Coordinates of C-alpha atoms in Angstrom, one line a residue:
M1 CA -17.8 84.4 35.3
A2 CA -14.5 85.4 33.8
D3 CA -13.8 88.9 32.5
A4 CA -11.3 89.8 29.5
A5 CA -8.2 89.8 31.5
G6 CA -9.1 86.0 32.3
T7 CA -9.7 86.7 36.5
A8 CA -12.6 85.5 37.7
P9 CA -14.8 87.3 40.1
A10 CA -14.3 86.1 43.9
A11 CA -17.1 86.2 46.3
A12 CA -17.1 88.8 49.0
S13 CA -18.3 88.7 52.2
D14 CA -20.5 91.7 51.8
G15 CA -21.9 90.4 48.6
L16 CA -20.1 92.4 46.2
A17 CA -17.9 90.8 43.5
T18 CA -14.3 91.8 43.8
F19 CA -11.9 90.6 41.0
A20 CA -8.6 88.6 42.0
A21 CA -5.3 88.7 40.0
P22 CA -4.2 85.7 38.0
A23 CA -1.8 83.3 39.2
T24 CA 0.8 83.5 36.7
T25 CA 4.0 81.4 37.3
T26 CA 7.3 83.3 35.7
A27 CA 10.6 81.5 35.8
S28 CA 13.7 84.2 36.7
V29 CA 16.3 83.3 33.9
G30 CA 19.5 83.8 35.5
T31 CA 22.5 86.1 34.1
P32 CA 25.8 84.4 34.1
A33 CA 28.3 85.7 36.6
P34 CA 30.9 87.8 34.8
A35 CA 34.3 86.9 34.3
P36 CA 37.1 87.9 36.5
A37 CA 38.8 90.7 34.9
F38 CA 42.4 89.2 35.7
A39 CA 41.7 85.4 35.2
P40 CA 44.8 83.1 36.6
S41 CA 46.7 81.7 33.8
S42 CA 47.0 78.1 33.6
S43 CA 50.8 78.8 33.0
G44 CA 53.5 80.5 34.9
T45 CA 54.2 82.7 31.7
G46 CA 52.3 85.8 33.0
S47 CA 54.4 85.9 36.1
V48 CA 57.8 85.1 34.8
G49 CA 57.0 87.8 31.9
G50 CA 55.9 90.9 34.5
A51 CA 59.0 90.0 36.5
L52 CA 60.9 90.1 33.4
V53 CA 59.8 93.7 32.5
A54 CA 60.5 94.8 36.2
L55 CA 63.7 93.6 35.9
L56 CA 64.6 95.3 32.7
L57 CA 63.2 98.5 34.1
V58 CA 65.6 98.5 37.1
V59 CA 68.3 97.5 35.2
G60 CA 67.3 100.3 32.7
L61 CA 67.0 103.0 35.5
I62 CA 70.4 102.6 36.9
L63 CA 71.9 102.7 33.6
A64 CA 70.3 106.1 32.9
L65 CA 71.4 107.3 36.6
A66 CA 75.1 106.3 36.0
W67 CA 75.1 108.1 32.7
L68 CA 73.2 111.1 34.3
A69 CA 75.8 111.2 36.8
R70 CA 78.6 111.0 34.7
R71 CA 77.2 114.2 32.6
L72 CA 76.7 116.4 35.5
P73 CA 79.6 118.3 36.6
G74 CA 81.1 117.6 40.2
M75 CA 79.8 114.2 40.1
G76 CA 83.0 112.5 39.0
A77 CA 86.2 110.9 40.9
A78 CA 88.3 114.4 40.9
T79 CA 85.8 115.7 43.5
G80 CA 87.6 113.9 46.4
N81 CA 91.0 115.4 45.3
R82 CA 92.0 118.4 47.5
N83 CA 95.3 119.2 45.7
L84 CA 93.3 119.3 42.0
K85 CA 90.8 122.0 41.8
L86 CA 89.4 123.1 38.7
V87 CA 89.6 127.2 38.9
G88 CA 87.6 128.1 35.9
S89 CA 86.7 126.7 32.4
L90 CA 85.6 128.4 28.9
S91 CA 83.7 126.5 25.8
I92 CA 85.6 127.2 22.8
G93 CA 83.9 124.7 20.5
P94 CA 81.5 121.8 20.5
R95 CA 84.1 119.6 22.0
E96 CA 87.0 121.8 22.7
R97 CA 87.5 123.7 26.5
V98 CA 90.0 126.0 27.8
V99 CA 90.4 125.3 31.0
V100 CA 92.4 126.7 34.4
V101 CA 93.4 123.7 36.7
D102 CA 94.9 124.5 40.0
V103 CA 97.2 121.3 41.2
G104 CA 99.3 122.1 44.7
G105 CA 99.0 125.9 44.4
T106 CA 100.0 126.4 40.6
Q107 CA 97.9 127.0 38.2
L108 CA 97.6 125.6 34.6
L109 CA 96.1 126.7 31.3
L110 CA 94.9 123.7 29.7
S111 CA 93.1 123.0 26.4
T112 CA 91.2 119.8 26.0
G113 CA 89.3 118.7 22.9
A114 CA 89.2 115.6 20.8
G115 CA 92.9 115.2 20.3
G116 CA 93.7 115.4 23.9
T117 CA 94.7 117.7 26.7
R118 CA 97.8 119.9 26.2
T119 CA 99.2 122.6 28.9
L120 CA 99.1 126.1 27.2
H121 CA 100.6 128.1 29.9
T122 CA 101.8 127.7 33.4
L123 CA 100.4 131.3 35.4
E124 CA 103.0 133.0 37.9
Q125 CA 100.0 134.5 39.5
P126 CA 97.0 133.0 40.7
L127 CA 93.9 133.8 38.9
P128 CA 91.9 136.6 41.4
E129 CA 89.0 134.9 42.9
P130 CA 86.0 136.4 41.3
E131 CA 84.1 138.7 43.7
A132 CA 80.7 137.3 45.2
G133 CA 78.4 139.6 44.2
P134 CA 74.7 140.4 46.0
A135 CA 72.8 137.0 46.0
S136 CA 69.5 137.0 44.0
P137 CA 66.2 137.6 46.0
F138 CA 65.3 133.6 45.2
A139 CA 68.7 133.0 46.8
Q140 CA 68.3 135.0 50.0
V141 CA 64.7 133.7 50.4
L142 CA 66.0 129.8 50.1
A143 CA 69.0 130.5 52.4
Q144 CA 66.5 132.1 55.1
H145 CA 64.3 129.0 54.7
F146 CA 67.2 126.5 55.1
G147 CA 68.5 128.8 57.8
K148 CA 71.6 129.8 56.1
N149 CA 71.8 133.3 56.9
K150 CA 74.7 135.3 55.8

C-alpha cells in the first residue's frame, strides 16, 4: 500500500514497516561558462591602439618636462657659463624685469621686457653680497639630516 507521498512501505526484518524514499531522477541543468572579461580580438587593432596611446603619453610627458625645464630658473644653458652670473632681479611688471648681471667682474643693470633688453647702467662698484641670515629651523633640520652641518 502506498502513502500520500507516493512511497511504498518496505518490509523490515523485524516485522515493522518502514518507508523508503521515492526514487526520483533529476537532470542538472548546466549553466554556460562566463565569457572572459578581455576576449582576444580577432584583429590586431586593440594592441595597435594601446601602443599608440602609450606612445602619445610618452611623447606628451617629454614635451611637458621640456617646457617645465625651460620655465624653472637655473635649468637653462647660462648655468654652465662661469663668466656670466645673475646677481639679482626684480619684476616691475608682468613682462618687465630689472636685472643685475655680472659679466667678467663688471656688473650691468639691464632692463628686459617685450621690447628687448637694454643696458640701463654700468655699476662702478659691485653690489654688496647680501648677508646670509640665520637659517630657518627647517633648513637646519634638513642640513643635519643630509649631513651638511654648518
